[in-house]
């Protein structure tokens, strides 16, 4: 039988007793009033006890009672017990999380909506110089590097910002912010000193080797030209050898030039000027047509806008020449290459479109890697260094622009350079 049914039956029994005794004595109404008062007082007493128990936090076992009140106490007691268990489990989880984040080799700082520090791990204290007492302080007041403050304000956290450690300038940090939850941000700082050192060594090595190779190559080329001039063409083997040697030295020179250009792109400061891109494109296309075949004009240039771009002329020239050169090189000699300069909704675009052999979908993400040349090209021995698109990518990066490649095997490719509107100048 349910507890409520028991309670109602007890009240009904009491009512019947009052009814019988009241009928016998003629005191039904006073007895009924007495019974009602008794029930009321009992419940008020229980409410007071319950309120007292709950106001003390419901700690410990509940007071001894009977009937429906025992059931109420029991339910509340059970809820509190479960809650306590859950709290303990959560606390344990938080402790484990704290311990693991404390042990992280990377610095981690939780930032609030107003850039204030909510929590920081041990590595953050060591490498960013934050103290326990800095909790609640705004992080731009503690890490004052302008590039960091700019990064924090930009709210564009897709890439990391490279900074020296505020504690030790010999340590290089890659600082990145990850957003999560409702407006919360996690700042992660990774020690990339070794990585940067290796990168610098790689750049220096490539720059030095390319530079050192330049002089011997020039000497070789000079002597080869002299030897070719002296060649009386009596020995086809000798003549062929000279031609091969000249071809290969030229290839090496292209490689060295491209490597040096890449090094310059990686290391040199920019000197941006307002570049007349339509004029530059007209010139490059004219040169392209001249180089190809005077009788067969392959390049179709469409200038839909007169927009000029803030940038470096020789860098842009090199990128555009590479794109056009590839389009001509990797498509049939009688096919058209379309070059189009136009304003799109969000940016200014240069399309270089060919009807050539196209690029396999798997190769597309890799073609901008240094020295990447698809196997087909290697086999066909189409000349090239594999550095052209790496140069294009770097030049575009330095102009806040991006390269988009759409290509289908057997149909052709379209390389698009997207320049942001903020680069437009007049
Ligand atoms: P290179 O042309 O000297 O080999 P690039 O870096 O310019 O080096 O190009 C890398 C590779 O991308 C090329 O070897 C070729 O496989 C592919 N590629 C580039 N442009 C095109 C194009 N317009 N059509 C087809 N394949 C292309």
Short mmCIF file of C-alpha atoms and ligand atoms in Angstrom, two decimals:
data_model
loop_
_atom_site.label_atom_id
_atom_site.label_comp_id
_atom_site.label_asym_id
_atom_site.label_seq_id
_atom_site.Cartn_x
_atom_site.Cartn_y
_atom_site.Cartn_z
CA UNK A 1 0.00 0.00 0.00
CA UNK A 2 1.29 3.48 -0.88
CA UNK A 3 2.23 5.92 1.84
CA UNK A 4 -0.45 8.40 0.78
CA UNK A 5 -3.17 5.73 0.86
CA UNK A 6 -2.04 4.79 4.42
CA UNK A 7 -2.17 8.46 5.45
CA UNK A 8 -5.71 8.90 4.05
CA UNK A 9 -6.94 5.65 5.63
CA UNK A 10 -5.55 6.74 9.04
CA UNK A 11 -7.35 10.12 8.77
CA UNK A 12 -10.57 8.36 7.70
CA UNK A 13 -10.33 5.90 10.62
CA UNK A 14 -9.81 8.79 13.04
CA UNK A 15 -12.80 10.56 11.46
CA UNK A 16 -14.96 7.44 11.99
CA UNK A 17 -13.85 7.17 15.63
CA UNK A 18 -14.82 10.85 16.10
CA UNK A 19 -18.11 10.17 14.30
CA UNK A 20 -18.98 7.19 16.55
CA UNK A 21 -17.77 8.74 19.83
CA UNK A 22 -19.32 12.10 18.84
CA UNK A 23 -22.63 10.35 18.01
CA UNK A 24 -22.61 8.57 21.33
CA UNK A 25 -21.70 11.61 23.42
CA UNK A 26 -23.29 14.35 21.33
CA UNK A 27 -19.88 16.08 21.06
CA UNK A 28 -19.29 15.43 17.36
CA UNK A 29 -18.41 18.98 16.36
CA UNK A 30 -15.96 19.71 19.21
CA UNK A 31 -14.30 16.32 18.64
CA UNK A 32 -14.05 16.99 14.87
CA UNK A 33 -12.45 20.36 15.62
CA UNK A 34 -10.04 18.65 18.00
CA UNK A 35 -9.10 16.08 15.35
CA UNK A 36 -8.55 18.75 12.71
CA UNK A 37 -6.43 20.76 15.14
CA UNK A 38 -4.42 17.65 15.99
CA UNK A 39 -3.70 16.90 12.32
CA UNK A 40 -2.83 20.54 11.64
CA UNK A 41 -0.50 20.86 14.63
CA UNK A 42 1.23 17.60 13.71
CA UNK A 43 1.94 18.84 10.18
CA UNK A 44 3.04 22.29 11.37
CA UNK A 45 5.42 20.62 13.80
CA UNK A 46 6.80 18.43 11.01
CA UNK A 47 7.21 21.45 8.71
CA UNK A 48 9.15 23.30 11.41
CA UNK A 49 11.41 20.26 11.96
CA UNK A 50 11.92 19.85 8.25
CA UNK A 51 12.74 23.53 7.77
CA UNK A 52 15.25 23.35 10.61
CA UNK A 53 16.92 20.24 9.18
CA UNK A 54 17.09 21.60 5.64
CA UNK A 55 18.33 25.03 6.82
CA UNK A 56 21.25 23.22 8.50
CA UNK A 57 22.16 21.90 5.02
CA UNK A 58 20.25 18.63 5.50
CA UNK A 59 23.42 17.17 6.90
CA UNK A 60 23.49 13.77 8.57
CA UNK A 61 20.63 11.35 8.96
CA UNK A 62 17.14 12.96 9.06
CA UNK A 63 15.10 13.14 12.34
CA UNK A 64 13.04 10.14 13.25
CA UNK A 65 9.45 10.40 12.08
CA UNK A 66 6.61 8.34 10.60
CA UNK A 67 4.14 8.31 7.72
CA UNK A 68 4.31 10.62 4.77
CA UNK A 69 6.89 12.82 6.47
CA UNK A 70 9.34 9.96 6.74
CA UNK A 71 8.93 9.46 2.99
CA UNK A 72 9.57 13.16 2.29
CA UNK A 73 12.67 13.12 4.50
CA UNK A 74 13.89 9.96 2.83
CA UNK A 75 13.54 11.42 -0.72
CA UNK A 76 15.34 14.66 0.17
CA UNK A 77 18.04 12.68 1.98
CA UNK A 78 18.57 10.47 -1.09
CA UNK A 79 18.78 13.48 -3.45
CA UNK A 80 21.34 15.12 -1.15
CA UNK A 81 23.38 11.93 -0.93
CA UNK A 82 23.48 11.55 -4.75
CA UNK A 83 24.42 15.19 -5.12
CA UNK A 84 27.27 14.74 -2.64
CA UNK A 85 28.53 11.71 -4.58
CA UNK A 86 28.35 13.66 -7.87
CA UNK A 87 30.16 16.62 -6.34
CA UNK A 88 32.93 14.33 -5.10
CA UNK A 89 33.26 12.75 -8.55
CA UNK A 90 33.32 16.16 -10.24
CA UNK A 91 35.87 17.45 -7.76
CA UNK A 92 38.07 14.44 -8.50
CA UNK A 93 37.72 15.06 -12.22
CA UNK A 94 38.64 18.73 -11.83
CA UNK A 95 41.64 17.77 -9.70
CA UNK A 96 42.80 15.29 -12.35
CA UNK A 97 42.30 17.91 -15.07
CA UNK A 98 44.26 20.49 -13.03
CA UNK A 99 47.07 18.03 -12.43
CA UNK A 100 47.29 17.09 -16.10
CA UNK A 101 47.22 20.71 -17.29
CA UNK A 102 49.79 21.62 -14.66
CA UNK A 103 52.02 18.92 -16.10
CA UNK A 104 51.54 20.15 -19.71
CA UNK A 105 54.81 21.22 -21.33
CA UNK A 106 52.95 24.08 -23.08
CA UNK A 107 51.75 27.17 -21.27
CA UNK A 108 47.95 27.35 -20.91
CA UNK A 109 46.00 30.37 -19.68
CA UNK A 110 42.20 30.62 -19.47
CA UNK A 111 41.06 34.14 -20.39
CA UNK A 112 37.75 35.75 -19.47
CA UNK A 113 35.60 37.99 -21.64
CA UNK A 114 37.68 41.08 -20.75
CA UNK A 115 41.09 39.42 -21.33
CA UNK A 116 41.49 38.82 -17.61
CA UNK A 117 43.42 35.76 -16.43
CA UNK A 118 41.10 33.20 -14.89
CA UNK A 119 43.58 30.38 -14.53
CA UNK A 120 47.14 29.58 -15.63
CA UNK A 121 49.24 26.43 -15.45
CA UNK A 122 52.80 25.94 -14.21
CA UNK A 123 54.37 26.34 -17.67
CA UNK A 124 52.53 29.65 -18.11
CA UNK A 125 54.05 30.90 -14.88
CA UNK A 126 57.52 29.78 -15.98
CA UNK A 127 57.56 30.80 -19.61
CA UNK A 128 55.19 33.80 -19.59
CA UNK A 129 56.27 35.02 -16.16
CA UNK A 130 52.73 35.00 -14.75
CA UNK A 131 52.30 34.81 -10.98
CA UNK A 132 49.53 33.22 -8.89
CA UNK A 133 48.61 36.75 -7.79
CA UNK A 134 48.06 37.81 -11.43
CA UNK A 135 44.71 36.03 -11.44
CA UNK A 136 42.04 38.54 -12.49
CA UNK A 137 44.58 40.87 -14.11
CA UNK A 138 44.17 41.75 -17.80
CA UNK A 139 46.77 39.84 -19.82
CA UNK A 140 47.68 42.80 -22.15
CA UNK A 141 48.89 44.61 -19.00
CA UNK A 142 51.32 41.77 -18.32
CA UNK A 143 52.41 40.70 -21.83
CA UNK A 144 53.02 44.00 -23.49
CA UNK A 145 54.43 43.05 -26.91
CA UNK A 146 52.57 45.13 -29.56
CA UNK A 147 52.21 42.12 -31.88
CA UNK A 148 50.57 40.15 -29.05
CA UNK A 149 48.19 43.00 -28.18
CA UNK A 150 47.29 43.35 -31.85
CA UNK A 151 46.71 39.58 -32.12
CA UNK A 152 44.53 39.58 -28.99
CA UNK A 153 42.45 42.49 -30.26
CA UNK A 154 42.12 41.15 -33.80
CA UNK A 155 39.88 38.27 -32.67
CA UNK A 156 41.24 36.33 -35.64
CA UNK A 157 43.06 33.47 -34.01
CA UNK A 158 43.46 31.16 -37.01
CA UNK A 159 47.24 31.40 -36.83
CA UNK A 160 49.77 31.65 -34.02
CA UNK A 161 51.83 34.75 -33.26
CA UNK A 162 55.57 34.36 -32.68
CA UNK A 163 56.95 36.21 -29.65
CA UNK A 164 60.03 36.18 -27.44
CA UNK A 165 59.34 34.95 -23.92
CA UNK A 166 58.83 37.91 -21.51
CA UNK A 167 61.03 36.00 -19.04
CA UNK A 168 63.93 35.11 -21.32
CA UNK A 169 64.33 36.74 -24.72
CA UNK A 170 66.33 33.73 -25.98
CA UNK A 171 63.16 31.62 -25.83
CA UNK A 172 60.82 31.92 -28.82
CA UNK A 173 57.14 31.21 -28.25
CA UNK A 174 54.32 30.41 -30.66
CA UNK A 175 51.27 31.88 -28.95
CA UNK A 176 47.85 30.79 -30.07
CA UNK A 177 44.34 31.48 -28.76
CA UNK A 178 41.57 28.89 -28.97
CA UNK A 179 37.97 29.96 -28.33
CA UNK A 180 35.53 27.68 -26.59
CA UNK A 181 32.25 27.76 -24.66
CA UNK A 182 30.48 31.10 -24.25
CA UNK A 183 33.17 33.70 -24.92
CA UNK A 184 35.92 31.81 -23.11
CA UNK A 185 39.40 31.66 -24.59
CA UNK A 186 42.38 29.45 -23.94
CA UNK A 187 45.81 30.91 -24.63
CA UNK A 188 48.45 28.31 -25.50
CA UNK A 189 52.14 29.14 -25.75
CA UNK A 190 54.58 26.61 -27.15
CA UNK A 191 58.35 26.85 -26.96
CA UNK A 192 59.49 26.85 -30.60
CA UNK A 193 63.05 28.07 -30.01
CA UNK A 194 64.61 24.92 -31.44
CA UNK A 195 62.23 24.84 -34.40
CA UNK A 196 62.93 28.48 -35.24
CA UNK A 197 66.66 27.88 -34.89
CA UNK A 198 66.48 24.97 -37.33
CA UNK A 199 64.36 27.04 -39.70
CA UNK A 200 66.90 29.85 -39.57
CA UNK A 201 69.71 27.37 -40.18
CA UNK A 202 67.84 25.93 -43.16
CA UNK A 203 67.25 29.40 -44.60
CA UNK A 204 70.89 30.40 -44.04
CA UNK A 205 72.12 27.15 -45.57
CA UNK A 206 69.96 27.50 -48.69
CA UNK A 207 70.87 31.17 -49.02
CA UNK A 208 74.61 30.50 -48.62
CA UNK A 209 74.69 27.50 -50.95
CA UNK A 210 72.69 29.28 -53.65
CA UNK A 211 74.85 32.35 -53.31
CA UNK A 212 78.10 30.35 -53.43
CA UNK A 213 76.90 28.40 -56.48
CA UNK A 214 76.27 31.54 -58.46
CA UNK A 215 79.91 32.39 -59.23
CA UNK A 216 81.06 28.91 -60.33
CA UNK A 217 77.94 28.67 -62.49
CA UNK A 218 78.66 31.98 -64.18
CA UNK A 219 82.24 30.88 -64.84
CA UNK A 220 81.04 27.53 -66.23
CA UNK A 221 78.48 29.23 -68.44
CA UNK A 222 81.07 31.68 -69.73
CA UNK A 223 83.58 28.95 -70.64
CA UNK A 224 80.84 26.85 -72.20
CA UNK A 225 79.80 29.73 -74.46
CA UNK A 226 83.44 30.22 -75.48
CA UNK A 227 83.80 26.50 -76.19
CA UNK A 228 80.59 26.51 -78.22
CA UNK A 229 81.88 29.47 -80.24
CA UNK A 230 85.07 27.53 -80.90
CA UNK A 231 83.19 24.37 -81.90
CA UNK A 232 83.78 23.65 -85.58
CA UNK A 233 80.87 21.15 -85.54
CA UNK A 234 83.02 18.38 -86.90
CA UNK A 235 82.19 16.06 -84.04
CA UNK A 236 78.41 15.62 -83.48
CA UNK A 237 79.19 14.08 -80.08
CA UNK A 238 81.04 17.20 -78.95
CA UNK A 239 78.36 19.55 -80.31
CA UNK A 240 75.63 17.55 -78.62
CA UNK A 241 77.59 17.49 -75.35
CA UNK A 242 77.98 21.28 -75.41
CA UNK A 243 74.24 21.67 -75.98
CA UNK A 244 73.40 19.30 -73.13
CA UNK A 245 75.86 21.05 -70.83
CA UNK A 246 74.43 24.43 -71.69
CA UNK A 247 70.87 23.21 -71.07
CA UNK A 248 71.82 21.78 -67.69
CA UNK A 249 73.79 24.85 -66.55
CA UNK A 250 70.84 27.02 -67.52
CA UNK A 251 68.58 24.76 -65.48
CA UNK A 252 70.91 25.01 -62.52
CA UNK A 253 71.01 28.77 -62.86
CA UNK A 254 67.19 28.89 -62.82
CA UNK A 255 67.20 26.75 -59.69
CA UNK A 256 69.73 28.96 -57.94
CA UNK A 257 67.85 32.11 -58.99
CA UNK A 258 64.53 30.69 -57.74
CA UNK A 259 66.10 29.58 -54.44
CA UNK A 260 67.64 33.01 -53.93
CA UNK A 261 64.32 34.66 -54.74
CA UNK A 262 62.55 32.41 -52.21
CA UNK A 263 65.16 33.25 -49.57
CA UNK A 264 64.69 36.95 -50.26
CA UNK A 265 60.91 36.53 -49.96
CA UNK A 266 61.35 34.84 -46.60
CA UNK A 267 63.81 37.27 -45.12
CA UNK A 268 63.58 40.70 -46.72
CA UNK A 269 61.40 43.53 -45.53
CA UNK A 270 58.73 44.69 -47.93
CA UNK A 271 58.75 48.08 -49.58
CA UNK A 272 55.18 48.38 -50.76
CA UNK A 273 54.24 50.75 -53.56
CA UNK A 274 51.04 51.27 -55.51
CA UNK A 275 51.40 48.87 -58.45
CA UNK A 276 49.55 49.33 -61.71
CA UNK A 277 48.57 45.67 -62.05
CA UNK A 278 46.72 46.07 -65.41
CA UNK A 279 49.88 47.60 -66.96
CA UNK A 280 52.05 44.92 -65.39
CA UNK A 281 49.78 42.16 -66.71
CA UNK A 282 49.73 43.68 -70.24
CA UNK A 283 53.52 43.70 -70.23
CA UNK A 284 53.87 40.14 -68.92
CA UNK A 285 51.31 38.80 -71.42
CA UNK A 286 53.07 40.59 -74.27
CA UNK A 287 56.40 39.08 -73.22
CA UNK A 288 54.73 35.66 -72.88
CA UNK A 289 53.33 35.82 -76.40
CA UNK A 290 56.68 36.95 -77.78
CA UNK A 291 58.52 34.12 -76.08
CA UNK A 292 56.03 31.55 -77.29
CA UNK A 293 55.58 32.15 -80.97
CA UNK A 294 55.08 35.45 -82.70
CA UNK A 295 52.70 34.01 -85.24
CA UNK A 296 50.51 32.27 -82.69
CA UNK A 297 49.05 34.52 -80.00
CA UNK A 298 47.87 32.24 -77.21
CA UNK A 299 47.23 34.66 -74.36
CA UNK A 300 43.82 36.30 -74.03
CA UNK A 301 44.02 39.16 -71.51
CA UNK A 302 40.82 40.68 -70.08
CA UNK A 303 41.17 43.71 -67.82
CA UNK A 304 37.75 44.23 -66.23
CA UNK A 305 38.99 46.64 -63.61
CA UNK A 306 41.71 49.27 -63.42
CA UNK A 307 42.38 48.53 -59.74
CA UNK A 308 45.98 49.07 -58.53
CA UNK A 309 47.42 47.03 -55.66
CA UNK A 310 49.75 48.00 -52.85
CA UNK A 311 52.76 45.71 -53.15
CA UNK A 312 56.20 44.96 -54.57
CA UNK A 313 56.43 45.10 -58.34
CA UNK A 314 59.24 42.61 -58.89
CA UNK A 315 57.59 40.09 -56.53
CA UNK A 316 54.22 40.39 -58.26
CA UNK A 317 55.91 40.21 -61.67
CA UNK A 318 57.66 37.04 -60.65
CA UNK A 319 54.45 35.42 -59.30
CA UNK A 320 52.35 36.36 -62.36
CA UNK A 321 55.12 35.28 -64.77
CA UNK A 322 55.34 31.90 -63.03
CA UNK A 323 51.57 31.35 -63.27
CA UNK A 324 51.45 32.38 -66.91
CA UNK A 325 54.59 30.35 -67.72
CA UNK A 326 53.04 27.23 -66.17
CA UNK A 327 49.75 27.73 -68.02
CA UNK A 328 51.64 27.97 -71.34
CA UNK A 329 54.00 25.12 -70.48
CA UNK A 330 51.40 22.63 -69.28
CA UNK A 331 48.86 23.08 -72.10
CA UNK A 332 48.89 22.30 -75.84
CA UNK A 333 50.71 24.79 -78.05
CA UNK A 334 47.58 25.73 -79.98
CA UNK A 335 45.35 26.23 -76.92
CA UNK A 336 44.31 29.56 -75.43
CA UNK A 337 45.41 30.80 -72.01
CA UNK A 338 42.96 33.28 -70.45
CA UNK A 339 44.21 35.95 -68.05
CA UNK A 340 41.49 37.97 -66.28
CA UNK A 341 41.82 40.84 -63.76
CA UNK A 342 38.52 41.66 -62.10
CA UNK A 343 36.79 42.82 -58.96
CA UNK A 344 34.78 40.12 -57.14
CA UNK A 345 32.39 40.72 -54.23
CA UNK A 346 34.99 40.51 -51.45
CA UNK A 347 38.30 40.77 -53.25
CA UNK A 348 40.26 41.58 -56.39
CA UNK A 349 41.09 38.54 -58.46
CA UNK A 350 43.58 37.47 -61.11
CA UNK A 351 42.58 34.29 -62.94
CA UNK A 352 45.08 32.42 -65.11
CA UNK A 353 43.15 29.71 -66.90
CA UNK A 354 44.45 27.10 -69.32
CA UNK A 355 42.97 24.22 -71.27
CA UNK A 356 45.87 21.94 -70.53
CA UNK A 357 46.43 18.59 -68.94
CA UNK A 358 45.15 19.62 -65.51
CA UNK A 359 46.30 18.43 -62.11
CA UNK A 360 45.11 15.31 -60.28
CA UNK A 361 42.97 16.14 -57.23
CA UNK A 362 45.51 14.49 -54.92
CA UNK A 363 48.33 16.66 -56.33
CA UNK A 364 46.52 20.02 -55.96
CA UNK A 365 47.31 20.59 -52.26
CA UNK A 366 50.96 19.67 -52.87
CA UNK A 367 51.87 21.69 -55.99
CA UNK A 368 52.88 24.74 -53.94
CA UNK A 369 55.43 22.69 -51.96
CA UNK A 370 59.09 23.33 -52.78
CA UNK A 371 60.45 21.02 -55.45
CA UNK A 372 57.09 19.32 -55.89
CA UNK A 373 56.59 18.24 -59.47
CA UNK A 374 54.02 15.63 -60.42
CA UNK A 375 55.45 12.28 -61.55
CA UNK A 376 54.03 12.76 -65.07
CA UNK A 377 56.10 15.94 -65.49
CA UNK A 378 59.24 14.23 -64.26
CA UNK A 379 58.75 11.43 -66.76
CA UNK A 380 57.93 13.73 -69.65
CA UNK A 381 60.99 15.81 -68.76
CA UNK A 382 59.08 19.12 -69.02
CA UNK A 383 61.64 21.67 -67.87
CA UNK A 384 61.09 23.31 -64.51
CA UNK A 385 62.51 23.68 -61.04
CA UNK A 386 59.46 22.78 -58.94
CA UNK A 387 59.88 26.12 -57.15
CA UNK A 388 57.57 28.32 -59.26
CA UNK A 389 54.36 27.82 -57.30
CA UNK A 390 56.24 27.97 -53.97
CA UNK A 391 57.38 31.45 -55.07
CA UNK A 392 53.80 32.36 -56.08
CA UNK A 393 52.49 31.24 -52.69
CA UNK A 394 55.11 33.24 -50.80
CA UNK A 395 54.58 36.38 -52.86
CA UNK A 396 50.82 36.18 -52.34
CA UNK A 397 51.27 35.61 -48.61
CA UNK A 398 53.39 38.75 -48.43
CA UNK A 399 50.54 40.61 -50.12
CA UNK A 400 47.84 39.22 -47.75
CA UNK A 401 46.49 37.38 -50.76
CA UNK A 402 45.72 33.71 -51.32
CA UNK A 403 46.03 31.25 -54.18
CA UNK A 404 43.07 29.15 -55.23
CA UNK A 405 43.53 26.23 -57.63
CA UNK A 406 40.70 24.61 -59.56
CA UNK A 407 41.80 21.87 -61.90
CA UNK A 408 40.52 18.81 -63.65
CA UNK A 409 42.66 16.21 -65.33
CA UNK A 410 42.44 16.46 -69.10
CA UNK A 411 40.34 19.66 -69.03
CA UNK A 412 42.62 22.36 -67.66
CA UNK A 413 43.41 24.46 -64.63
CA UNK A 414 42.50 27.85 -63.23
CA UNK A 415 44.92 29.51 -60.78
CA UNK A 416 43.29 32.46 -58.99
CA UNK A 417 45.10 35.06 -56.90
CA UNK A 418 42.69 36.75 -54.46
CA UNK A 419 43.85 40.15 -53.18
CA UNK A 420 41.99 41.72 -50.25
CA UNK A 421 40.18 45.03 -50.80
CA UNK A 422 42.42 46.66 -48.14
CA UNK A 423 45.32 46.32 -50.65
CA UNK A 424 43.59 48.50 -53.26
CA UNK A 425 45.33 51.84 -53.85
CA UNK A 426 45.18 54.63 -56.39
P1 LIG B 1 57.64 23.59 -62.23
O1 LIG B 1 56.67 24.11 -63.21
O2 LIG B 1 58.96 24.24 -62.35
O3 LIG B 1 57.71 22.10 -62.20
P2 LIG B 1 55.94 24.75 -60.27
O4 LIG B 1 56.12 24.95 -58.79
O5 LIG B 1 55.65 25.95 -61.06
O6 LIG B 1 57.19 23.97 -60.76
O7 LIG B 1 54.74 23.74 -60.44
C1 LIG B 1 54.71 22.56 -59.66
C2 LIG B 1 53.94 21.46 -60.38
O8 LIG B 1 52.56 21.83 -60.48
C3 LIG B 1 54.37 21.27 -61.82
O9 LIG B 1 55.44 20.38 -61.91
C4 LIG B 1 53.11 20.69 -62.46
O10 LIG B 1 53.04 19.31 -62.16
C5 LIG B 1 51.99 21.36 -61.69
N1 LIG B 1 51.43 22.52 -62.42
C6 LIG B 1 51.68 23.82 -62.20
N2 LIG B 1 50.96 24.61 -63.03
C7 LIG B 1 50.21 23.77 -63.78
C8 LIG B 1 49.25 23.97 -64.83
N3 LIG B 1 48.89 25.19 -65.26
N4 LIG B 1 48.68 22.86 -65.37
C9 LIG B 1 49.00 21.64 -64.95
N5 LIG B 1 49.91 21.38 -63.97
C10 LIG B 1 50.51 22.42 -63.39
#
